[in-house]
Amino acid sequence: MYRYDEFDHAFVSARVEQFKDQVERRLAGELTEDQFRPLRLMNGVYLQLHAYMLRVAIPYGTLSSRQMRKLAHIARHYDRGYGHFTTRQNLQYNWPALKDMPKVLDELASVEMHALQTSGNCIRNVTADHFAGAAADEVADPRPYAEILRQWSSMHPEFSYLPRKFKIAVTGAERDRAAIQVHDIGLHLKKNGAGELGFAVYVGGGQGRTPMVAKKIRDFLPVEDLLTYTTAIMRVYNLNGRRDNKYKARIKILVHETGTEELTRQVEAEWQVLKESDLKLPQKDVDAIDSYFRAPNLPLRPEGWSELAAARKADHSFSTWVDQNVTPHKNPDYGVITISLKPIGGIPGDATDAQMDLVADIAERFSQDEIRVSHEQNLVLPYVAIADLRIVYDLLLTDGLATANAGLITDIIACPGLDYCALANARSIPVAQRISERFGKAERQADIGELKIKISGCINACGHHHVGHIGILGVEKKGEELYQISLGGSGDEICTIGDITGRGFSSEEIVDAVETIVDRYLEIRTDKEETFLATYRRVGAAPFKDALYSEAANAA
Amino acid sequence: MSDISEKSAGELWGREGFREDPYITAPTLEEAADAPAVILPLTVWLGIEDDVRFATNRKIGVSVAPGENVEPLLALLDRIPLIALEFPAFNDGRSYSKAEMLKNQHQFKGELRAVGDVLVDQVAYMLRTGFDTLKVSHAVTLARLADHNLHDAPVYYQPGRGSHTAPGTYSWRRVPAA
């Protein structure tokens, strides 16, 4: 994985010093909260309902054991013993004191981490496929390009005061695990007919109150043009994006109002000027960054398969976990493990300091010292030998980290909601917990199969409800929390925004409503192979609406 | 805390320090009377005759608001002594892109000036995107500039004015010019 050089160290320590100065100016009253706000936001410090929150950047979700241990240490010493992994592959601390922030940033800097650009109207932490470098279906590792973008976008003088925040995601496989089509810019790394690497470029996707699927503006952009082309897009957006209304300020609205064809023309025109500029990438630099991400030398471990067969036979729970949480690896003797942070009835994405330390230890011993954070709020061990699955499972089991539900109905994404967030209209976490408990039985979940529930506590859609197979949006109506359901959303390569079913449900009704939908699906699926999403795409919303509203009407 | 937001009349600052501002800002040429150097709003500037606009006995600069386009100026750049790009609010970043376009794409040789709500944390960005001078009214910014504290980074991850390539590292990286 990428390691800081002297240049990076100099940059980050200067930024920490600068933020110390800003915090001191704020505490001394030299800066008003209004003036401090943009400065703290650029350093990842939010003001939440009850306290300041610090959002730590985990570039493209890749972490070493040493870094994970530091995150655990910070949770223990400056917070209340836990952290929250987010849908942007980052980590949030909910309770640090403002006066401690500079110390926390010092701690992070000591392990090559920071909280820069995790908020504010700048280019945010670049995300990537959480299975990058390990997945069997990958064309090439997208992370070197995410790293180049991360560096180039750091404290960018031209693009730090954009109309609104800006999110870039990169994937290197046809199967899109990075949800690139709901990003401001989505990059799909692929090969052309000549076998050269380049990107399909998508622009203007996003969720929020106006969800939109991104438009493809270029089918193949050579790697050398990555930064010049991105600059052209950013410049067109910075100059023309709306600044009169923050809800219309994202690039998706500019693309929509300008039209894809005209916007593409503007970007291409700007690019003609920039194409041969200093930002054109020399192959040697791409290679140098790429070398940080070379796959580790994995020893052959063919004995694992027979051991696995025996272990599975002996322990049904272990076998279920392998089925659900282990994904094929490039190397047939290895697997990619998803560590679920969704224990039944738990808070999605939360991990205690002890759990973080445990994952760090396991990664050090069994996963080449590497951990990933997924945008689905789980952790990933990318390089585990099949022969080590049993011992890793046993270790995970010791601290509640072996829930066998990756991709299942209880693997719920939820935003922090009204329990923490100043923007929320409704609670998300308790709804997620109740759904999780309702469907918690292993057999029932396995029977239902792949089903992604995503919950947002307000229209900003941090819980990605628009791309949930079942999406739940909390709204406030006459002082009560109400939950709207949408169906058929998907953030993968066939990206769709879910359809709203109709009137919302109260907090008491919402779990029953989800169950009604699930029961109807089980009745009408052609067979167990037909997933919820496939069924929905075949039959549409009608049977589900019928179940939801006619039954409700009958009951009333 | 009211002294923090209190604005002074504004002082002109460039990389070499504070300096006298020869220009006055006027809504129309008439209002400027016979001032030898004047900055006019873009719409007014575009409306005056070439022989007045480019008169040799006085300097007439042009001020561009964030929502206005610099396109009409591009063909005339070598004859314009000064372009002022406005920052009515610190968080409106359009003028940074215009600075890049004017100075780096179109080689504007005259004075490029930032005017408005300039916070100290933005000074380095302004210099790097191409501004020559800043008209500063923010009290804290003035105090920091007087102390030569630009809040600049020791290294940059992008090309920009006032920097050169960093030997032995990636092509996009720069270090500040000494």
XYZ file of C-alpha atoms in Angstrom:
734
model
C 0.000 0.000 0.000
C 1.003 3.618 -0.396
C 3.614 4.940 2.054
C 4.252 8.622 2.751
C 7.542 10.021 1.558
C 9.196 13.138 3.003
C 7.066 15.326 0.799
C 3.821 13.905 2.199
C 5.090 14.093 5.778
C 6.061 17.743 5.358
C 2.646 18.517 3.928
C 0.585 16.792 6.615
C 2.593 18.079 9.581
C 2.323 21.632 8.251
C -1.431 21.204 7.940
C -1.667 19.982 11.526
C 0.325 23.024 12.709
C -1.943 25.273 10.719
C -5.069 23.739 12.216
C -3.608 24.033 15.716
C -3.238 27.729 15.049
C -6.825 27.925 13.794
C -8.193 26.081 16.842
C -6.235 28.406 19.122
C -7.591 31.436 17.282
C -11.098 30.052 17.696
C -10.660 29.260 21.388
C -9.205 32.763 21.906
C -12.204 34.344 20.181
C -10.078 35.685 17.338
C -12.218 33.727 14.873
C -15.988 33.680 15.048
C -17.767 30.322 14.667
C -18.803 31.496 11.190
C -15.211 32.163 10.190
C -13.927 29.023 11.892
C -16.548 26.826 10.258
C -14.975 26.484 6.781
C -11.544 26.008 8.332
C -12.602 23.268 10.721
C -14.622 21.595 7.978
C -11.513 21.399 5.802
C -9.921 19.516 8.669
C -12.813 17.120 9.081
C -14.344 18.710 12.184
C -18.140 18.944 12.179
C -20.465 20.338 14.795
C -23.080 17.682 15.509
C -26.199 17.659 17.683
C -24.347 17.018 20.917
C -20.668 17.554 20.229
C -17.963 18.112 17.660
C -17.343 15.163 15.373
C -14.066 14.283 13.677
C -14.105 12.458 10.363
C -10.829 10.742 9.562
C -9.915 10.115 5.929
C -9.109 6.529 4.980
C -8.009 6.975 1.351
C -9.900 4.472 -0.824
C -10.588 2.541 2.360
C -7.139 0.946 2.664
C -5.535 0.644 6.126
C -2.523 -1.076 7.670
C -2.685 -2.818 11.044
C -0.595 -0.045 12.548
C -3.093 2.540 11.346
C -6.049 0.538 12.645
C -4.367 0.287 16.057
C -3.963 4.039 16.087
C -7.659 4.462 15.325
C -8.420 2.161 18.262
C -6.069 4.157 20.485
C -7.791 7.435 19.581
C -11.221 5.900 20.235
C -10.017 4.789 23.659
C -8.268 7.990 24.736
C -10.154 10.819 23.087
C -13.603 9.335 22.487
C -15.908 6.908 24.250
C -14.246 3.706 23.152
C -15.693 3.344 19.686
C -15.667 4.732 16.175
C -18.127 4.682 13.309
C -17.119 3.501 9.830
C -18.944 5.485 7.155
C -20.277 5.016 3.637
C -17.289 6.990 2.328
C -14.883 4.393 3.715
C -13.941 6.845 6.470
C -14.090 6.735 10.272
C -16.015 9.165 12.476
C -15.416 9.942 16.122
C -18.533 11.333 17.734
C -17.284 12.728 21.016
C -13.807 14.298 20.865
C -13.287 17.715 22.524
C -12.292 20.635 20.306
C -9.241 21.338 22.437
C -8.013 17.759 21.824
C -8.401 17.924 18.041
C -4.840 19.090 17.331
C -3.499 16.237 19.499
C -5.671 13.712 17.668
C -4.435 15.048 14.336
C -0.849 14.690 15.581
C -1.578 11.076 16.496
C -3.041 10.451 13.055
C -0.097 12.110 11.314
C 2.259 9.746 13.152
C 0.703 6.871 11.166
C 0.385 8.748 7.853
C -3.241 9.720 8.273
C -5.211 12.927 8.435
C -8.733 14.330 8.365
C -8.253 16.690 5.431
C -11.031 17.147 2.914
C -13.474 14.863 4.660
C -15.887 17.786 4.598
C -16.283 21.225 3.053
C -16.936 22.185 -0.559
C -13.794 20.564 -1.895
C -12.813 17.289 -3.552
C -13.500 14.715 -0.857
C -11.693 11.518 0.030
C -11.502 9.469 -3.179
C -13.133 6.057 -2.825
C -12.483 2.768 -4.625
C -13.643 -0.834 -4.824
C -13.000 -2.311 -1.357
C -11.878 -5.581 -2.983
C -9.319 -3.739 -5.154
C -6.121 -5.647 -5.760
C -7.685 -8.894 -4.551
C -10.895 -9.497 -6.474
C -10.830 -12.268 -9.048
C -12.849 -10.214 -11.565
C -10.608 -7.134 -11.663
C -8.943 -5.737 -14.826
C -6.436 -3.704 -12.815
C -6.115 -2.248 -9.319
C -7.902 1.139 -9.285
C -6.115 2.399 -6.161
C -2.974 3.823 -7.829
C -5.265 6.188 -9.733
C -7.260 6.993 -6.609
C -3.936 7.794 -4.920
C -2.839 10.071 -7.781
C -6.203 11.842 -7.569
C -5.887 12.079 -3.790
C -2.517 13.764 -4.039
C -3.495 16.114 -6.839
C -6.727 17.161 -5.100
C -5.069 17.835 -1.723
C -5.484 21.499 -0.849
C -6.016 22.350 -4.483
C -5.738 26.131 -4.845
C -8.348 26.366 -7.595
C -10.821 23.783 -6.319
C -11.115 24.327 -2.562
C -14.138 26.650 -2.752
C -16.385 24.743 -5.131
C -20.162 25.293 -5.287
C -20.574 22.126 -3.200
C -18.738 19.000 -2.060
C -17.306 16.786 -4.781
C -16.957 13.015 -4.688
C -14.897 10.810 -6.980
C -14.986 7.000 -7.038
C -12.855 4.560 -9.027
C -13.415 0.903 -9.847
C -11.323 -1.587 -11.773
C -13.901 -4.314 -12.422
C -17.033 -4.683 -14.535
C -18.881 -5.564 -11.345
C -19.149 -2.132 -9.746
C -18.657 -2.392 -5.992
C -17.768 1.302 -5.649
C -21.138 2.733 -6.792
C -19.369 4.987 -9.293
C -22.577 6.001 -11.065
C -23.889 7.834 -8.014
C -20.740 9.951 -7.702
C -19.915 13.422 -9.023
C -17.228 11.739 -11.101
C -17.131 7.972 -11.532
C -14.123 6.331 -13.185
C -14.224 2.812 -14.527
C -10.717 1.528 -15.169
C -10.700 -0.793 -18.170
C -8.698 -1.929 -21.178
C -9.279 -0.881 -24.780
C -8.944 -3.113 -27.840
C -5.172 -2.598 -27.861
C -4.921 -3.749 -24.246
C -4.113 -0.263 -22.924
C -5.528 0.978 -19.641
C -7.893 3.912 -19.486
C -11.130 5.089 -17.956
C -14.763 5.311 -18.869
C -15.709 8.678 -17.360
C -19.100 9.238 -15.710
C -20.219 12.642 -14.485
C -23.141 13.997 -12.502
C -24.382 11.100 -10.437
C -25.520 11.663 -6.902
C -28.131 11.054 -4.270
C -29.468 13.743 -1.940
C -32.863 15.246 -2.619
C -32.482 14.970 -6.400
C -31.035 11.514 -7.059
C -29.462 11.043 -10.486
C -27.536 8.320 -12.255
C -24.302 9.666 -13.767
C -23.928 10.202 -17.511
C -21.031 8.636 -19.384
C -19.183 11.484 -21.111
C -16.218 9.481 -22.372
C -15.887 5.809 -23.139
C -12.115 5.646 -22.969
C -9.753 8.208 -21.483
C -6.082 7.190 -21.622
C -4.415 6.988 -18.221
C -1.997 9.824 -19.063
C -4.961 12.203 -19.336
C -6.462 11.459 -15.925
C -5.523 14.748 -14.254
C -5.914 17.042 -17.262
C -9.390 15.720 -17.980
C -10.449 15.839 -14.331
C -9.196 19.428 -14.148
C -11.306 20.314 -17.178
C -14.431 18.854 -15.547
C -13.680 20.612 -12.259
C -13.103 23.962 -13.950
C -16.350 23.823 -15.918
C -18.138 22.949 -12.680
C -16.379 25.572 -10.543
C -17.244 28.326 -13.008
C -20.773 27.280 -13.892
C -22.179 25.213 -11.034
C -25.050 26.924 -9.235
C -24.198 28.866 -6.122
C -27.604 30.416 -5.492
C -29.135 27.346 -3.869
C -27.128 24.739 -1.998
C -29.594 22.021 -2.971
C -28.945 22.727 -6.641
C -25.209 23.198 -6.355
C -23.927 19.679 -7.069
C -22.572 18.916 -10.533
C -25.538 16.589 -11.215
C -27.787 19.674 -11.435
C -25.332 21.427 -13.774
C -25.245 18.333 -16.011
C -29.032 18.116 -15.916
C -29.650 21.808 -16.648
C -26.887 22.168 -19.244
C -27.578 18.862 -20.975
C -25.056 16.056 -21.218
C -24.067 16.862 -24.790
C -23.384 20.549 -24.150
C -21.574 19.849 -20.892
C -19.403 17.258 -22.626
C -18.610 19.823 -25.315
C -17.550 22.370 -22.675
C -15.377 19.835 -20.870
C -13.726 18.671 -24.086
C -13.084 22.308 -25.138
C -11.432 23.076 -21.801
C -9.478 19.841 -22.045
C -8.031 20.778 -25.442
C -6.293 23.670 -23.678
C -5.097 21.533 -20.756
C -4.279 18.292 -22.508
C -0.554 18.881 -23.015
C -0.064 20.834 -19.770
C 2.158 19.927 -16.816
C -0.594 17.662 -15.514
C -0.204 15.096 -18.290
C 0.926 11.977 -16.459
C 4.280 10.445 -17.393
C 4.150 6.642 -17.427
C 7.084 6.474 -15.018
C 5.069 8.315 -12.350
C 2.065 6.066 -12.865
C 4.391 3.055 -12.561
C 6.008 4.449 -9.415
C 2.645 4.903 -7.666
C 1.468 1.562 -9.018
C 4.443 -0.186 -7.447
C 3.142 0.695 -3.967
C 0.065 -1.382 -4.706
C 1.703 -4.492 -6.170
C 0.037 -7.576 -4.883
C 1.990 -9.157 -2.038
C 3.829 -12.357 -2.754
C 1.346 -14.912 -1.520
C 2.804 -18.324 -0.720
C 1.042 -21.370 -2.183
C -1.308 -22.871 0.382
C -3.112 -25.659 -1.508
C -3.658 -27.689 1.673
C -6.391 -25.213 2.634
C -9.084 -26.724 0.474
C -9.195 -30.118 2.129
C -8.927 -28.533 5.580
C -11.777 -26.204 4.680
C -13.995 -29.062 3.543
C -13.455 -30.863 6.832
C -14.002 -27.734 8.927
C -17.207 -26.903 7.075
C -18.548 -30.369 7.597
C -17.842 -30.159 11.305
C -19.342 -26.720 11.955
C -22.478 -25.482 10.261
C -22.110 -21.891 11.528
C -18.597 -21.676 10.140
C -19.799 -23.075 6.850
C -22.562 -20.464 6.612
C -20.040 -17.718 7.332
C -17.727 -18.976 4.573
C -20.635 -19.025 2.110
C -21.709 -15.526 2.988
C -18.585 -13.574 3.929
C -15.776 -15.034 1.835
C -15.369 -13.834 -1.772
C -13.127 -15.463 -4.426
C -9.579 -14.121 -4.622
C -7.295 -13.695 -7.630
C -5.178 -16.406 -6.079
C -7.196 -19.633 -5.770
C -5.566 -20.540 -2.449
C -6.860 -17.328 -0.903
C -10.135 -15.603 -0.093
C -11.340 -12.078 0.613
C -13.088 -11.890 3.976
C -15.839 -9.434 4.796
C -15.946 -8.699 8.513
C -19.515 -7.692 9.189
C -19.976 -4.632 11.384
C -23.679 -5.433 11.435
C -24.220 -7.746 14.397
C -27.892 -8.632 14.793
C -29.527 -5.712 16.574
C -26.316 -3.667 16.564
C -25.435 -0.236 15.226
C -24.311 -0.481 11.576
C -20.664 0.511 11.122
C -19.719 0.918 14.771
C -16.603 -0.790 16.112
C -15.120 -0.670 19.595
C -11.463 0.011 20.295
C -11.001 -3.652 21.246
C -12.595 -4.825 18.000
C -10.331 -2.527 15.986
C -7.290 -3.881 17.807
C -8.437 -7.456 17.181
C -8.912 -6.814 13.463
C -5.451 -5.197 13.356
C -3.899 -8.273 14.978
C -5.678 -10.667 12.626
C -4.684 -8.629 9.574
C -1.083 -8.581 10.694
C -0.952 -12.338 11.124
C -3.230 -13.512 8.328
C -3.888 -10.762 5.766
C -0.549 -9.255 4.763
C -1.027 -6.443 7.274
C -3.844 -4.929 5.247
C -7.464 -4.018 6.017
C -10.141 -2.341 3.942
C -13.202 -0.333 4.875
C -16.143 -0.893 2.535
C -18.699 1.748 1.631
C -21.214 -0.733 2.978
C -19.767 -0.036 6.428
C -17.981 -3.326 6.854
C -14.299 -4.227 7.125
C -12.453 -6.441 4.678
C -9.396 -8.680 5.002
C -8.138 -8.882 1.419
C -5.503 -11.630 1.543
C -6.504 -14.554 3.762
C -5.370 -18.081 2.856
C -8.190 -20.616 2.617
C -6.079 -22.650 5.031
C -6.397 -19.872 7.645
C -10.145 -19.274 7.352
C -11.013 -21.404 10.345
C -8.566 -19.752 12.735
C -9.503 -16.273 11.531
C -13.179 -17.115 12.028
C -12.508 -18.344 15.554
C -10.625 -15.156 16.382
C -13.377 -12.948 14.945
C -15.911 -14.906 16.950
C -14.226 -13.886 20.227
C -15.446 -10.314 19.891
C -18.686 -10.526 17.940
C -17.154 -9.971 14.507
C -18.195 -13.191 12.781
C -21.779 -12.333 11.818
C -22.487 -14.276 8.633
C -24.622 -11.689 6.882
C -22.573 -9.927 4.182
C -25.013 -8.852 1.457
C -28.031 -10.200 3.332
C -31.068 -8.387 4.669
C -29.434 -7.562 8.021
C -26.315 -6.104 6.367
C -27.994 -2.711 6.541
C -26.424 0.646 5.692
C -27.714 3.410 7.933
C -26.673 7.011 8.436
C -26.189 8.226 12.040
C -29.627 9.873 11.874
C -31.288 11.876 14.602
C -29.292 10.099 17.302
C -26.245 12.161 16.294
C -26.797 14.318 13.270
C -27.887 17.960 13.312
C -29.448 17.655 9.850
C -31.565 14.554 10.409
C -35.359 14.532 10.552
C -35.710 11.023 11.897
C -33.773 8.270 13.608
C -32.095 5.670 11.411
C -30.114 3.486 13.791
C -33.062 2.186 15.882
C -34.962 1.293 12.691
C -31.926 -0.620 11.410
C -31.642 -2.406 14.748
C -35.270 -3.465 14.765
C -35.185 -4.710 11.184
C -32.000 -6.595 11.995
C -33.683 -8.278 14.963
C -36.805 -9.132 12.986
C -34.815 -10.933 10.283
C -31.930 -12.033 12.481
C -32.380 -15.806 12.216
C -29.665 -17.279 10.014
C -31.978 -19.666 8.088
C -34.476 -16.940 7.342
C -31.812 -14.551 6.067
C -30.221 -17.220 3.931
C -33.611 -18.103 2.442
C -34.284 -14.446 1.548
C -30.864 -14.187 -0.084
C -29.185 -11.014 -1.346
C -31.173 -7.966 -0.255
C -29.714 -4.560 0.486
C -31.595 -2.298 2.857
C -30.327 1.261 3.139
C -31.687 3.835 5.573
C -31.300 7.620 5.606
C -32.563 9.885 8.363
C -33.112 12.799 6.021
C -33.260 13.790 2.377
C -29.470 14.257 2.207
C -29.360 10.497 1.711
C -26.134 9.699 3.574
C -27.575 6.210 4.101
C -27.839 5.779 0.293
C -31.548 4.866 0.456
C -32.039 5.773 -3.226
C -29.879 2.795 -4.249
C -31.174 0.359 -1.658
C -33.026 -2.667 -3.002
C -35.312 -1.541 -0.218
C -34.632 2.090 0.659
C -36.005 3.765 3.749
C -36.098 7.535 4.123
C -36.945 9.162 7.434
C -38.934 12.375 7.155
C -40.672 14.563 9.668
C -44.373 15.178 9.324
C -46.311 17.209 11.862
C -43.718 16.548 14.531
C -43.654 12.782 13.945
C -41.031 10.603 12.348
C -42.354 8.986 9.203
C -40.574 6.498 6.955
C -40.931 6.461 3.191
C -40.078 3.274 1.302
C -38.505 3.011 -2.128
C -37.902 -0.211 -4.032
C -35.593 -1.436 -6.758
C -32.673 0.922 -6.277
C -29.184 -0.328 -7.035
C -25.724 1.241 -6.877
C -23.915 -1.346 -8.975
C -23.091 -1.414 -12.707
C -26.798 -1.473 -13.589
C -27.464 1.606 -11.552
C -31.051 2.569 -10.764
C -32.771 4.940 -8.378
C -35.475 3.270 -6.311
C -39.185 4.010 -6.846
C -41.147 5.474 -3.940
C -44.000 3.134 -3.020
C -46.458 5.673 -1.659
C -47.386 7.112 1.716
C -44.903 6.654 4.530
C -45.069 4.479 7.626
C -44.758 5.368 11.268
C -41.874 4.173 13.365
C -44.142 1.409 14.737
C -45.267 0.305 11.270
C -42.033 0.422 9.324
C -40.601 -2.961 10.288
C -43.909 -4.691 9.510
C -43.966 -2.898 6.159
C -40.505 -4.246 5.309
C -41.643 -7.706 6.304
C -44.716 -7.375 4.080
C -42.454 -6.565 1.127
C -40.140 -9.454 1.880
C -43.027 -11.909 2.265
C -44.496 -10.809 -1.060
C -41.110 -11.307 -2.697
C -40.836 -14.826 -1.293
C -44.299 -15.633 -2.677
C -43.650 -14.379 -6.206
C -40.018 -15.173 -6.931
C -39.586 -17.776 -9.638
C -37.161 -19.736 -7.478
C -34.528 -19.215 -4.850
C -32.038 -18.096 -7.489
C -34.123 -15.053 -8.382
C -32.964 -12.279 -6.040
C -35.215 -9.579 -4.692
C -33.793 -7.058 -7.167
C -34.240 -9.421 -10.123
C -37.816 -10.116 -9.060
C -38.539 -6.421 -8.700
C -37.106 -5.740 -12.139
C -39.299 -8.478 -13.580
C -42.615 -7.618 -11.920
C -42.298 -3.906 -11.046
C -43.745 -2.108 -8.061
C -47.387 -3.146 -8.358
C -47.397 -6.436 -6.386
C -45.472 -4.802 -3.564
C -47.646 -1.698 -3.430
C -50.625 -3.949 -3.434
C -49.294 -5.891 -0.474
C -48.342 -2.753 1.425
C -51.393 -0.634 0.944
C -54.291 -2.998 0.438
C -53.308 -4.983 3.524
C -52.893 -1.776 5.470
C -56.316 -0.728 4.222
C -57.784 -4.101 5.213
C -56.312 -3.827 8.661
C -57.754 -0.343 9.084
C -15.727 40.364 19.167
C -17.031 43.159 16.936
C -13.495 44.377 16.221
C -12.811 41.120 14.375
C -15.353 41.685 11.673
C -14.714 45.409 11.422
C -13.296 46.234 8.025
C -10.599 48.791 7.369
C -10.730 50.752 4.128
C -8.570 48.062 2.534
C -4.875 47.897 1.871
C -3.052 46.664 -1.170
C -0.661 43.761 -0.671
C 1.608 41.815 -3.014
C 4.361 39.225 -2.522
C 6.804 42.021 -1.680
C 4.547 43.450 1.023
C 2.109 46.320 1.379
C 2.180 49.046 -1.221
C 0.433 52.251 -2.253
C -2.628 51.707 -4.405
C -2.541 54.081 -7.352
C -6.059 53.067 -8.397
C -9.387 54.313 -7.247
C -12.572 52.305 -7.785
C -15.457 54.142 -9.404
C -18.889 53.114 -10.705
C -18.466 55.254 -13.845
C -15.741 57.205 -15.591
C -17.493 60.465 -14.770
C -17.390 59.684 -11.054
C -13.655 59.072 -11.338
C -13.146 62.698 -12.432
C -9.525 63.022 -13.545
C -8.011 60.291 -11.345
C -4.944 58.894 -13.136
C -5.798 55.248 -12.401
C -9.298 53.913 -12.061
C -11.038 50.545 -11.865
C -14.459 50.324 -13.517
C -17.103 47.597 -13.394
C -16.969 45.205 -16.362
C -20.264 46.366 -17.915
C -19.183 50.011 -17.745
C -15.691 49.229 -19.006
C -17.083 47.323 -21.975
C -19.284 50.300 -22.859
C -16.585 52.926 -23.270
C -14.740 53.792 -26.471
C -11.351 52.222 -27.229
C -9.520 55.564 -27.383
C -10.719 56.373 -23.865
C -10.336 52.816 -22.554
C -6.754 52.505 -23.692
C -5.750 56.175 -23.328
C -2.024 56.581 -22.746
C -2.317 59.307 -20.119
C -4.288 57.266 -17.569
C -4.793 53.643 -16.558
C -8.254 52.139 -16.693
C -8.641 48.721 -15.083
C -11.671 46.485 -15.043
C -13.431 44.722 -12.193
C -15.170 41.374 -12.756
C -17.827 39.964 -10.411
C -17.949 36.168 -9.816
C -21.032 35.778 -11.991
C -19.516 37.660 -14.906
C -17.587 36.094 -17.742
C -14.012 37.074 -18.637
C -14.459 35.982 -22.282
C -14.989 39.553 -23.618
C -11.612 40.552 -22.165
C -9.544 37.791 -23.715
C -8.886 39.474 -27.071
C -7.846 42.700 -25.344
C -5.609 41.336 -22.598
C -2.345 42.869 -23.780
C -3.857 46.338 -23.493
C -5.494 46.042 -20.058
C -3.336 47.314 -17.169
C -5.352 45.683 -14.377
C -8.116 43.135 -13.861
C -9.726 42.913 -10.439
C -11.569 39.669 -9.664
C -14.082 39.979 -6.877
C -14.572 37.742 -3.856
C -17.788 39.145 -2.370
C -17.860 36.110 -0.056
C -14.864 33.983 0.892
C -16.650 30.791 -0.189
C -17.343 31.841 -3.768
C -14.417 30.244 -5.599
C -15.172 31.154 -9.202
C -12.486 33.829 -9.324
C -9.753 31.228 -8.703
C -10.603 29.498 -11.980
C -10.708 32.828 -13.795
C -7.283 33.697 -12.408
C -5.912 30.395 -13.738
C -7.424 31.058 -17.149
C -6.265 34.667 -17.398
C -2.718 34.199 -16.129
C -1.824 30.691 -17.167
C -3.873 29.975 -20.272
C -4.001 33.459 -21.756
C -0.784 34.923 -20.358
C -2.287 38.124 -19.030
C 0.728 40.340 -18.228
C -1.061 43.128 -16.364
C -1.873 43.234 -12.651
C -4.374 40.618 -11.488
C -5.947 41.699 -8.239
C -8.202 39.911 -5.732
C -10.743 42.185 -4.092
C -13.159 41.417 -1.295
C -13.494 39.017 1.613
C -9.918 37.702 1.695
C -9.227 35.404 4.644
C -5.616 34.732 5.564
C -6.062 31.034 4.819
C -6.836 31.888 1.187
C -3.880 34.142 0.423
C -1.576 31.328 -0.681
C -4.260 29.862 -2.965
C -4.738 33.263 -4.581
C -1.044 33.721 -5.241
C -0.756 30.220 -6.688
C -3.679 30.599 -9.076
C -2.128 33.788 -10.457
C -3.110 36.854 -8.452
C -0.415 39.519 -8.202
C -2.036 41.675 -5.568
C -4.774 41.467 -2.960
C -6.901 44.301 -1.705
C -7.312 43.268 1.898
C -9.759 44.667 4.400
C -10.055 41.786 6.873
C -8.341 42.880 10.101
C -6.863 39.483 11.001
C -5.594 38.979 7.462
C -3.920 42.384 7.559
C -2.232 41.590 10.854
C -0.974 38.199 9.608
C 0.317 39.650 6.361
C 2.134 42.352 8.327
C 3.833 39.491 10.203
C 4.709 37.821 6.875
C 2.604 34.825 7.889
C 0.996 33.557 4.701
C -0.259 30.260 6.143
C 1.298 28.637 3.120
C 2.052 24.928 2.764
C 5.712 23.844 2.588
C 5.011 21.716 -0.509
C 2.290 21.614 -3.145
C 0.566 18.745 -4.944
C -0.233 20.822 -8.021
C 1.578 23.059 -10.474
C 0.939 26.755 -9.883
C 2.531 30.162 -9.952
C 5.420 30.835 -7.614
C 6.592 27.233 -7.504
C 8.931 24.923 -9.355
C 9.139 21.201 -9.949
C 10.419 19.106 -7.099
C 13.421 17.080 -8.256
C 13.162 13.329 -7.806
C 9.444 13.229 -7.241
C 6.189 13.036 -9.201
C 5.394 15.357 -12.071
C 2.396 16.997 -10.373
C 4.312 18.017 -7.257
C 5.890 21.421 -6.684
C 7.879 23.269 -4.050
C 7.580 27.005 -3.399
C 10.033 29.219 -5.259
C 12.579 30.552 -2.794
